[in-house]
Short mmCIF file of N, CA and C in Angstrom, two decimals:
data_model
loop_
_atom_site.label_atom_id
_atom_site.label_comp_id
_atom_site.label_asym_id
_atom_site.label_seq_id
_atom_site.Cartn_x
_atom_site.Cartn_y
_atom_site.Cartn_z
N ILE A 1 -50.67 4.22 -78.13
CA ILE A 1 -50.09 5.18 -79.20
C ILE A 1 -49.06 4.29 -80.02
N TYR A 2 -49.05 4.47 -81.27
CA TYR A 2 -48.08 3.78 -82.21
C TYR A 2 -47.27 5.02 -82.95
N ILE A 3 -45.90 4.91 -82.87
CA ILE A 3 -45.22 6.07 -83.31
C ILE A 3 -44.21 5.56 -84.44
N ASN A 4 -44.07 6.25 -85.42
CA ASN A 4 -43.06 5.95 -86.48
C ASN A 4 -42.31 7.32 -86.51
N THR A 5 -41.03 7.31 -86.24
CA THR A 5 -40.30 8.48 -86.31
C THR A 5 -39.35 8.66 -87.43
N GLN A 6 -39.09 9.86 -87.95
CA GLN A 6 -38.18 9.99 -89.01
C GLN A 6 -37.08 11.11 -88.68
N LEU A 7 -35.91 10.84 -88.87
CA LEU A 7 -34.84 11.82 -88.93
C LEU A 7 -34.56 12.10 -90.21
N ASN A 8 -34.57 13.52 -90.57
CA ASN A 8 -34.26 13.88 -91.83
C ASN A 8 -33.55 15.27 -91.84
N SER A 9 -33.26 15.77 -93.00
CA SER A 9 -32.39 17.06 -92.96
C SER A 9 -33.14 18.27 -92.34
N PHE A 10 -34.62 18.18 -92.29
CA PHE A 10 -35.36 19.26 -91.78
C PHE A 10 -35.33 19.30 -90.25
N ASN A 11 -35.42 17.95 -89.66
CA ASN A 11 -35.39 18.03 -88.11
C ASN A 11 -34.09 17.60 -87.55
N TYR A 12 -33.06 17.38 -88.40
CA TYR A 12 -31.70 16.91 -87.75
C TYR A 12 -31.36 18.12 -86.77
N GLY A 13 -30.87 17.75 -85.53
CA GLY A 13 -30.52 18.71 -84.50
C GLY A 13 -31.75 18.79 -83.52
N SER A 14 -32.96 18.72 -84.04
CA SER A 14 -34.10 18.86 -83.11
C SER A 14 -34.92 17.70 -82.96
N HIS A 15 -34.49 16.55 -83.67
CA HIS A 15 -35.26 15.29 -83.60
C HIS A 15 -35.09 14.82 -82.13
N ASN A 16 -36.29 14.48 -81.58
CA ASN A 16 -36.32 14.22 -80.07
C ASN A 16 -37.44 13.21 -79.75
N LEU A 17 -37.02 11.99 -79.15
CA LEU A 17 -37.99 11.09 -78.81
C LEU A 17 -38.42 11.25 -77.47
N ARG A 18 -37.74 12.09 -76.63
CA ARG A 18 -38.15 12.25 -75.28
C ARG A 18 -39.55 12.60 -74.88
N LYS A 19 -40.21 13.23 -75.88
CA LYS A 19 -41.61 13.47 -75.65
C LYS A 19 -42.47 12.40 -75.64
N PHE A 20 -42.04 11.28 -76.23
CA PHE A 20 -42.85 10.04 -76.17
C PHE A 20 -42.40 9.20 -75.10
N ARG A 21 -42.87 9.48 -74.01
CA ARG A 21 -42.41 8.63 -72.74
C ARG A 21 -43.13 7.36 -72.54
N LYS A 22 -44.30 7.17 -73.08
CA LYS A 22 -44.97 5.92 -72.89
C LYS A 22 -45.76 5.70 -74.08
N VAL A 23 -45.38 4.70 -74.89
CA VAL A 23 -46.13 4.33 -76.16
C VAL A 23 -46.24 2.76 -76.24
N ASN A 24 -47.21 2.37 -77.01
CA ASN A 24 -47.34 1.02 -77.27
C ASN A 24 -46.31 0.46 -78.10
N THR A 25 -46.24 1.00 -79.32
CA THR A 25 -45.12 0.52 -80.31
C THR A 25 -44.48 1.82 -80.88
N LEU A 26 -43.01 1.76 -80.86
CA LEU A 26 -42.23 2.69 -81.53
C LEU A 26 -41.51 2.21 -82.61
N CYS A 27 -41.62 2.62 -83.74
CA CYS A 27 -40.81 1.99 -84.94
C CYS A 27 -39.74 3.16 -85.29
N ILE A 28 -38.54 2.67 -85.39
CA ILE A 28 -37.47 3.63 -85.50
C ILE A 28 -36.39 2.83 -86.29
N ASN A 29 -35.60 3.61 -87.13
CA ASN A 29 -34.56 2.90 -87.93
C ASN A 29 -33.28 2.90 -86.95
N GLU A 30 -32.29 2.13 -87.27
CA GLU A 30 -31.13 1.96 -86.36
C GLU A 30 -30.46 3.40 -86.40
N GLY A 31 -30.18 4.12 -87.43
CA GLY A 31 -29.65 5.44 -87.35
C GLY A 31 -30.29 6.48 -86.61
N GLU A 32 -31.64 6.50 -86.40
CA GLU A 32 -32.38 7.28 -85.59
C GLU A 32 -32.28 6.95 -84.06
N LEU A 33 -32.18 5.63 -83.76
CA LEU A 33 -31.99 5.22 -82.44
C LEU A 33 -30.54 5.65 -81.96
N ARG A 34 -29.56 5.42 -82.86
CA ARG A 34 -28.16 5.80 -82.60
C ARG A 34 -28.16 7.30 -82.30
N TYR A 35 -28.71 8.12 -83.13
CA TYR A 35 -28.74 9.53 -82.96
C TYR A 35 -29.40 9.98 -81.76
N GLU A 36 -30.51 9.31 -81.40
CA GLU A 36 -31.28 9.62 -80.14
C GLU A 36 -30.31 9.46 -78.97
N LEU A 37 -29.49 8.37 -78.89
CA LEU A 37 -28.70 7.97 -77.77
C LEU A 37 -27.39 8.41 -77.90
N ARG A 38 -27.05 9.10 -79.08
CA ARG A 38 -25.62 9.60 -79.31
C ARG A 38 -24.56 8.46 -79.17
N ASP A 39 -24.91 7.39 -79.87
CA ASP A 39 -24.02 6.15 -79.84
C ASP A 39 -23.80 5.48 -81.11
N LYS A 40 -22.69 5.63 -81.68
CA LYS A 40 -22.42 5.02 -83.02
C LYS A 40 -21.85 3.69 -82.95
N LYS A 41 -21.46 3.12 -81.80
CA LYS A 41 -20.73 1.92 -81.74
C LYS A 41 -21.28 0.68 -81.06
N ASN A 42 -22.09 0.89 -80.13
CA ASN A 42 -22.62 -0.28 -79.27
C ASN A 42 -23.62 -1.05 -80.00
N SER A 43 -23.98 -2.22 -79.72
CA SER A 43 -24.94 -3.11 -80.32
C SER A 43 -26.36 -2.54 -80.21
N ILE A 44 -27.16 -2.98 -81.07
CA ILE A 44 -28.54 -2.35 -81.14
C ILE A 44 -29.32 -2.96 -79.70
N HIS A 45 -28.87 -4.32 -79.36
CA HIS A 45 -29.43 -4.74 -78.08
C HIS A 45 -29.01 -3.78 -77.02
N TYR A 46 -27.74 -3.46 -76.91
CA TYR A 46 -27.33 -2.51 -75.89
C TYR A 46 -28.13 -1.27 -75.99
N LEU A 47 -28.26 -0.71 -77.00
CA LEU A 47 -28.97 0.53 -77.21
C LEU A 47 -30.41 0.55 -76.82
N VAL A 48 -31.10 -0.57 -77.11
CA VAL A 48 -32.53 -0.75 -76.75
C VAL A 48 -32.58 -0.91 -75.22
N ASN A 49 -31.84 -1.54 -74.60
CA ASN A 49 -31.72 -1.62 -73.12
C ASN A 49 -31.54 -0.19 -72.47
N LYS A 50 -30.69 0.58 -73.01
CA LYS A 50 -30.36 1.84 -72.52
C LYS A 50 -31.68 2.68 -72.77
N TYR A 51 -32.30 2.62 -73.93
CA TYR A 51 -33.46 3.36 -74.23
C TYR A 51 -34.64 2.80 -73.27
N LYS A 52 -34.80 1.64 -72.96
CA LYS A 52 -35.78 0.99 -72.04
C LYS A 52 -35.72 1.64 -70.65
N LYS A 53 -34.47 1.99 -70.23
CA LYS A 53 -34.33 2.39 -68.89
C LYS A 53 -34.93 3.88 -68.74
N LYS A 54 -35.18 4.58 -69.85
CA LYS A 54 -35.65 5.89 -69.80
C LYS A 54 -37.10 6.04 -70.25
N PHE A 55 -37.48 5.19 -71.12
CA PHE A 55 -38.83 5.25 -71.67
C PHE A 55 -39.65 3.99 -71.61
N LYS A 56 -40.87 3.94 -71.55
CA LYS A 56 -41.83 2.88 -71.47
C LYS A 56 -42.45 2.45 -72.96
N PHE A 57 -42.32 1.41 -73.25
CA PHE A 57 -42.93 0.92 -74.42
C PHE A 57 -43.26 -0.54 -74.35
N LYS A 58 -44.27 -0.83 -75.17
CA LYS A 58 -44.56 -2.34 -75.17
C LYS A 58 -43.82 -3.02 -76.29
N ASN A 59 -43.62 -2.38 -77.35
CA ASN A 59 -42.81 -2.86 -78.51
C ASN A 59 -41.88 -1.75 -79.11
N LEU A 60 -40.66 -1.99 -79.35
CA LEU A 60 -39.84 -1.18 -80.00
C LEU A 60 -39.23 -2.03 -81.21
N VAL A 61 -39.60 -1.43 -82.43
CA VAL A 61 -39.31 -1.96 -83.64
C VAL A 61 -38.03 -1.25 -84.22
N VAL A 62 -36.86 -1.86 -84.45
CA VAL A 62 -35.78 -1.21 -84.98
C VAL A 62 -35.54 -1.88 -86.44
N THR A 63 -35.62 -0.85 -87.41
CA THR A 63 -35.34 -1.39 -88.77
C THR A 63 -33.91 -1.14 -89.09
N GLN A 64 -33.52 -1.98 -90.03
CA GLN A 64 -32.10 -1.87 -90.41
C GLN A 64 -31.89 -1.94 -92.00
N GLY A 65 -32.90 -1.49 -92.68
CA GLY A 65 -32.86 -1.61 -94.12
C GLY A 65 -32.69 -3.00 -94.66
N LYS A 66 -31.80 -3.12 -95.55
CA LYS A 66 -31.66 -4.49 -96.20
C LYS A 66 -31.18 -5.70 -95.31
N TYR A 67 -30.91 -5.33 -93.99
CA TYR A 67 -30.45 -6.33 -93.10
C TYR A 67 -31.64 -6.83 -92.24
N GLY A 68 -32.86 -6.24 -92.36
CA GLY A 68 -34.04 -6.64 -91.76
C GLY A 68 -34.57 -5.79 -90.55
N ALA A 69 -35.31 -6.33 -89.67
CA ALA A 69 -35.97 -5.53 -88.52
C ALA A 69 -35.94 -6.40 -87.38
N THR A 70 -35.85 -5.85 -86.25
CA THR A 70 -35.93 -6.66 -84.87
C THR A 70 -37.02 -5.82 -84.07
N LEU A 71 -37.85 -6.73 -83.45
CA LEU A 71 -38.86 -6.32 -82.52
C LEU A 71 -38.46 -6.66 -81.16
N PHE A 72 -38.36 -5.60 -80.28
CA PHE A 72 -37.90 -5.86 -78.89
C PHE A 72 -39.31 -5.51 -78.02
N SER A 73 -39.62 -6.48 -77.16
CA SER A 73 -40.73 -6.16 -76.38
C SER A 73 -40.35 -5.84 -74.91
N ASN A 74 -41.36 -5.26 -74.29
CA ASN A 74 -40.99 -4.94 -72.88
C ASN A 74 -40.87 -6.08 -71.95
N ARG A 75 -41.14 -7.34 -72.55
CA ARG A 75 -41.03 -8.67 -71.81
C ARG A 75 -39.69 -9.26 -71.95
N ASN A 76 -38.82 -8.50 -72.51
CA ASN A 76 -37.46 -9.00 -72.78
C ASN A 76 -37.38 -10.17 -73.91
N LYS A 77 -38.26 -9.97 -74.87
CA LYS A 77 -38.32 -10.94 -76.06
C LYS A 77 -37.85 -10.19 -77.13
N LYS A 78 -37.32 -10.93 -78.04
CA LYS A 78 -36.47 -10.18 -79.24
C LYS A 78 -36.88 -11.11 -80.36
N PHE A 79 -37.30 -10.58 -81.38
CA PHE A 79 -37.82 -11.24 -82.69
C PHE A 79 -37.10 -10.52 -83.81
N PHE A 80 -36.26 -11.26 -84.60
CA PHE A 80 -35.75 -10.70 -85.77
C PHE A 80 -36.37 -11.30 -87.10
N CYS A 81 -36.48 -10.55 -87.99
CA CYS A 81 -36.95 -10.92 -89.38
C CYS A 81 -36.14 -10.39 -90.48
N PRO A 82 -35.56 -11.03 -91.38
CA PRO A 82 -34.84 -10.62 -92.57
C PRO A 82 -35.57 -9.61 -93.47
N ALA A 83 -34.93 -8.94 -94.29
CA ALA A 83 -35.58 -8.08 -95.21
C ALA A 83 -35.96 -9.01 -96.36
N PHE A 84 -36.92 -8.79 -97.04
CA PHE A 84 -37.45 -9.54 -98.26
C PHE A 84 -37.39 -8.78 -99.49
N ASP A 85 -36.56 -7.71 -99.67
CA ASP A 85 -36.50 -7.13 -100.90
C ASP A 85 -35.22 -7.55 -101.64
N VAL A 86 -35.46 -8.63 -102.30
CA VAL A 86 -34.28 -9.22 -103.16
C VAL A 86 -33.70 -8.27 -104.05
N ASN A 87 -34.46 -7.71 -105.00
CA ASN A 87 -34.08 -6.75 -105.98
C ASN A 87 -34.85 -5.50 -105.95
N PRO A 88 -34.65 -4.60 -104.95
CA PRO A 88 -35.48 -3.51 -104.73
C PRO A 88 -35.32 -2.52 -105.95
N ILE A 89 -36.54 -2.00 -106.27
CA ILE A 89 -36.51 -0.97 -107.24
C ILE A 89 -36.43 0.41 -106.66
N ASP A 90 -37.25 0.67 -105.54
CA ASP A 90 -37.18 1.99 -104.78
C ASP A 90 -37.54 1.58 -103.37
N THR A 91 -36.68 1.94 -102.40
CA THR A 91 -36.97 1.51 -100.96
C THR A 91 -37.67 2.71 -100.27
N ILE A 92 -37.91 3.70 -100.87
CA ILE A 92 -38.49 4.87 -100.16
C ILE A 92 -40.02 4.43 -99.91
N GLY A 93 -40.35 4.62 -98.54
CA GLY A 93 -41.70 4.30 -98.27
C GLY A 93 -41.81 2.92 -97.60
N SER A 94 -40.75 2.05 -97.78
CA SER A 94 -40.82 0.74 -97.26
C SER A 94 -40.94 0.81 -95.77
N GLY A 95 -40.29 1.59 -95.08
CA GLY A 95 -40.38 1.62 -93.62
C GLY A 95 -41.73 2.10 -93.14
N ASP A 96 -42.41 3.02 -93.93
CA ASP A 96 -43.82 3.40 -93.66
C ASP A 96 -44.80 2.13 -93.95
N THR A 97 -44.45 1.34 -94.84
CA THR A 97 -45.30 0.14 -95.01
C THR A 97 -45.11 -0.75 -93.78
N LEU A 98 -43.93 -0.99 -93.35
CA LEU A 98 -43.64 -2.05 -92.36
C LEU A 98 -44.43 -1.36 -91.09
N PHE A 99 -44.23 -0.13 -90.75
CA PHE A 99 -44.85 0.47 -89.63
C PHE A 99 -46.37 0.42 -89.63
N THR A 100 -47.06 0.57 -90.78
CA THR A 100 -48.51 0.53 -90.97
C THR A 100 -48.88 -0.84 -90.64
N VAL A 101 -48.23 -1.98 -91.30
CA VAL A 101 -48.73 -3.26 -91.23
C VAL A 101 -48.59 -3.83 -89.77
N ILE A 102 -47.28 -3.65 -89.15
CA ILE A 102 -47.07 -4.10 -87.83
C ILE A 102 -47.94 -3.37 -86.78
N SER A 103 -48.32 -1.95 -86.98
CA SER A 103 -49.19 -1.52 -86.12
C SER A 103 -50.53 -2.09 -85.97
N LEU A 104 -51.12 -2.33 -87.29
CA LEU A 104 -52.30 -2.95 -87.38
C LEU A 104 -52.41 -4.32 -86.84
N CYS A 105 -51.36 -5.08 -87.13
CA CYS A 105 -51.27 -6.49 -86.60
C CYS A 105 -51.21 -6.55 -85.02
N LEU A 106 -50.32 -5.76 -84.52
CA LEU A 106 -50.28 -5.70 -83.08
C LEU A 106 -51.47 -5.21 -82.43
N ALA A 107 -52.03 -4.22 -82.99
CA ALA A 107 -53.34 -3.67 -82.47
C ALA A 107 -54.45 -4.72 -82.56
N ALA A 108 -54.32 -5.66 -83.50
CA ALA A 108 -55.29 -6.55 -83.69
C ALA A 108 -55.11 -7.86 -82.78
N GLY A 109 -53.94 -7.95 -82.00
CA GLY A 109 -53.67 -8.88 -81.10
C GLY A 109 -52.90 -10.06 -81.79
N ILE A 110 -52.29 -9.74 -82.99
CA ILE A 110 -51.60 -10.84 -83.70
C ILE A 110 -50.19 -11.02 -83.06
N ASN A 111 -49.76 -12.21 -82.77
CA ASN A 111 -48.41 -12.46 -82.34
C ASN A 111 -47.35 -11.65 -82.76
N PRO A 112 -46.52 -11.00 -81.92
CA PRO A 112 -45.50 -10.24 -82.37
C PRO A 112 -44.48 -10.68 -83.43
N GLU A 113 -44.14 -11.98 -83.30
CA GLU A 113 -43.35 -12.50 -84.37
C GLU A 113 -44.00 -12.59 -85.72
N LEU A 114 -45.24 -13.02 -85.77
CA LEU A 114 -46.00 -13.12 -87.05
C LEU A 114 -46.22 -11.71 -87.59
N SER A 115 -46.56 -10.68 -86.58
CA SER A 115 -46.68 -9.30 -86.99
C SER A 115 -45.44 -8.81 -87.64
N LEU A 116 -44.28 -9.18 -87.30
CA LEU A 116 -42.96 -8.75 -87.73
C LEU A 116 -42.81 -9.41 -89.15
N LEU A 117 -43.21 -10.64 -89.27
CA LEU A 117 -42.98 -11.28 -90.46
C LEU A 117 -43.91 -10.68 -91.58
N PHE A 118 -45.20 -10.52 -91.22
CA PHE A 118 -46.18 -9.90 -92.16
C PHE A 118 -45.66 -8.51 -92.62
N SER A 119 -45.26 -7.76 -91.59
CA SER A 119 -44.84 -6.44 -92.04
C SER A 119 -43.57 -6.36 -92.89
N SER A 120 -42.65 -7.12 -92.65
CA SER A 120 -41.41 -7.34 -93.29
C SER A 120 -41.71 -7.68 -94.73
N VAL A 121 -42.61 -8.62 -94.95
CA VAL A 121 -42.90 -9.13 -96.23
C VAL A 121 -43.63 -8.00 -96.95
N ALA A 122 -44.59 -7.22 -96.34
CA ALA A 122 -45.15 -6.18 -97.02
C ALA A 122 -44.18 -5.01 -97.42
N ALA A 123 -43.25 -4.85 -96.49
CA ALA A 123 -42.19 -3.73 -96.82
C ALA A 123 -41.49 -4.28 -98.02
N GLY A 124 -41.13 -5.45 -98.13
CA GLY A 124 -40.31 -6.02 -99.27
C GLY A 124 -41.17 -5.79 -100.48
N LEU A 125 -42.40 -6.07 -100.55
CA LEU A 125 -43.32 -5.89 -101.70
C LEU A 125 -43.38 -4.42 -102.08
N SER A 126 -43.31 -3.58 -101.08
CA SER A 126 -43.43 -2.03 -101.46
C SER A 126 -42.11 -1.61 -102.18
N THR A 127 -40.92 -2.31 -102.17
CA THR A 127 -39.75 -1.93 -102.86
C THR A 127 -39.83 -2.41 -104.31
N GLN A 128 -40.75 -3.09 -104.63
CA GLN A 128 -40.86 -3.49 -106.17
C GLN A 128 -41.54 -2.53 -106.98
N ASN A 129 -41.94 -1.28 -106.65
CA ASN A 129 -42.56 -0.26 -107.31
C ASN A 129 -41.79 1.04 -107.20
N MET A 130 -41.89 1.77 -108.25
CA MET A 130 -41.22 3.08 -108.21
C MET A 130 -42.10 4.15 -107.51
N GLY A 131 -41.71 4.88 -106.63
CA GLY A 131 -42.47 6.01 -106.04
C GLY A 131 -43.49 5.62 -105.25
N ASN A 132 -44.68 6.19 -105.18
CA ASN A 132 -45.81 5.84 -104.22
C ASN A 132 -46.85 5.18 -105.07
N ASN A 133 -46.47 4.23 -105.95
CA ASN A 133 -47.46 3.52 -106.82
C ASN A 133 -47.91 2.35 -106.05
N PHE A 134 -47.28 1.86 -105.05
CA PHE A 134 -47.60 0.63 -104.28
C PHE A 134 -48.83 0.79 -103.46
N LYS A 135 -49.67 -0.23 -103.63
CA LYS A 135 -50.86 -0.37 -102.79
C LYS A 135 -51.06 -1.80 -102.39
N LEU A 136 -50.67 -2.04 -101.05
CA LEU A 136 -50.77 -3.39 -100.41
C LEU A 136 -52.15 -3.83 -100.51
N ASN A 137 -52.25 -5.17 -100.81
CA ASN A 137 -53.47 -5.90 -100.88
C ASN A 137 -53.31 -7.31 -100.21
N MET A 138 -54.38 -7.83 -99.77
CA MET A 138 -54.31 -9.17 -99.16
C MET A 138 -53.70 -10.23 -100.09
N SER A 139 -54.11 -10.23 -101.31
CA SER A 139 -53.74 -11.33 -102.20
C SER A 139 -52.27 -11.23 -102.52
N SER A 140 -51.71 -10.08 -102.70
CA SER A 140 -50.26 -10.07 -102.92
C SER A 140 -49.48 -10.48 -101.66
N LEU A 141 -50.04 -10.04 -100.48
CA LEU A 141 -49.24 -10.49 -99.32
C LEU A 141 -49.35 -11.91 -99.05
N GLU A 142 -50.52 -12.59 -99.36
CA GLU A 142 -50.76 -14.09 -99.21
C GLU A 142 -49.77 -14.83 -100.16
N SER A 143 -49.72 -14.21 -101.45
CA SER A 143 -48.90 -14.87 -102.46
C SER A 143 -47.48 -14.88 -102.12
N GLN A 144 -46.92 -13.73 -101.56
CA GLN A 144 -45.56 -13.65 -101.28
C GLN A 144 -45.24 -14.66 -99.96
N LEU A 145 -46.24 -14.64 -99.06
CA LEU A 145 -46.07 -15.53 -97.91
C LEU A 145 -45.98 -17.05 -98.26
N ASN A 146 -46.89 -17.44 -99.22
CA ASN A 146 -46.89 -18.73 -99.75
C ASN A 146 -45.70 -19.12 -100.44
N SER A 147 -45.12 -18.15 -101.32
CA SER A 147 -43.89 -18.27 -102.03
C SER A 147 -42.87 -18.56 -101.07
N LEU A 148 -42.65 -17.80 -99.93
CA LEU A 148 -41.69 -18.00 -98.89
C LEU A 148 -41.82 -19.42 -98.13
N LEU A 149 -43.04 -19.87 -97.92
CA LEU A 149 -43.31 -21.10 -97.25
C LEU A 149 -42.89 -22.35 -98.22
N VAL A 150 -43.13 -22.12 -99.59
CA VAL A 150 -42.69 -23.11 -100.63
C VAL A 150 -41.15 -23.17 -100.64
N LYS A 151 -40.43 -22.00 -100.60
CA LYS A 151 -39.07 -22.13 -100.46
C LYS A 151 -38.48 -22.78 -99.44
N GLN A 152 -39.16 -22.64 -98.18
CA GLN A 152 -38.60 -23.25 -96.94
C GLN A 152 -38.79 -24.84 -97.03
N ASN A 153 -39.76 -25.24 -97.80
CA ASN A 153 -39.98 -26.76 -97.68
C ASN A 153 -39.15 -27.20 -98.94
#
């Protein structure tokens, strides 16, 4: 089971992750994790360890908007990836893009660190379009990844 949860004005007060006791991958933003654990101050690492004591998951992805995303595995591994939306036009839906790509990558058996990179790049690409006009394709993802590799060298 791959789950992407959203806290919004409609479900505020009734948002509850307790019904998902055993999942493969849960994708949640920092604010939703803090809301679920009623904790505004502690580090994300602390919150994930607290969440891990109550629920079983293979991977927990915590997104942090312009600050990137971190994947925590049940094997006590942690992978961080920065955000790749240099000049975002519209960030709505970028978390959904990240969730879709990381779920597909992990289900296909791709290394979690690479899965997080691919999904973060895809989420960054999605912010370059207004509204729901974005359609991810392999050529744009490859082009962006190549661009990042050139910058590193």
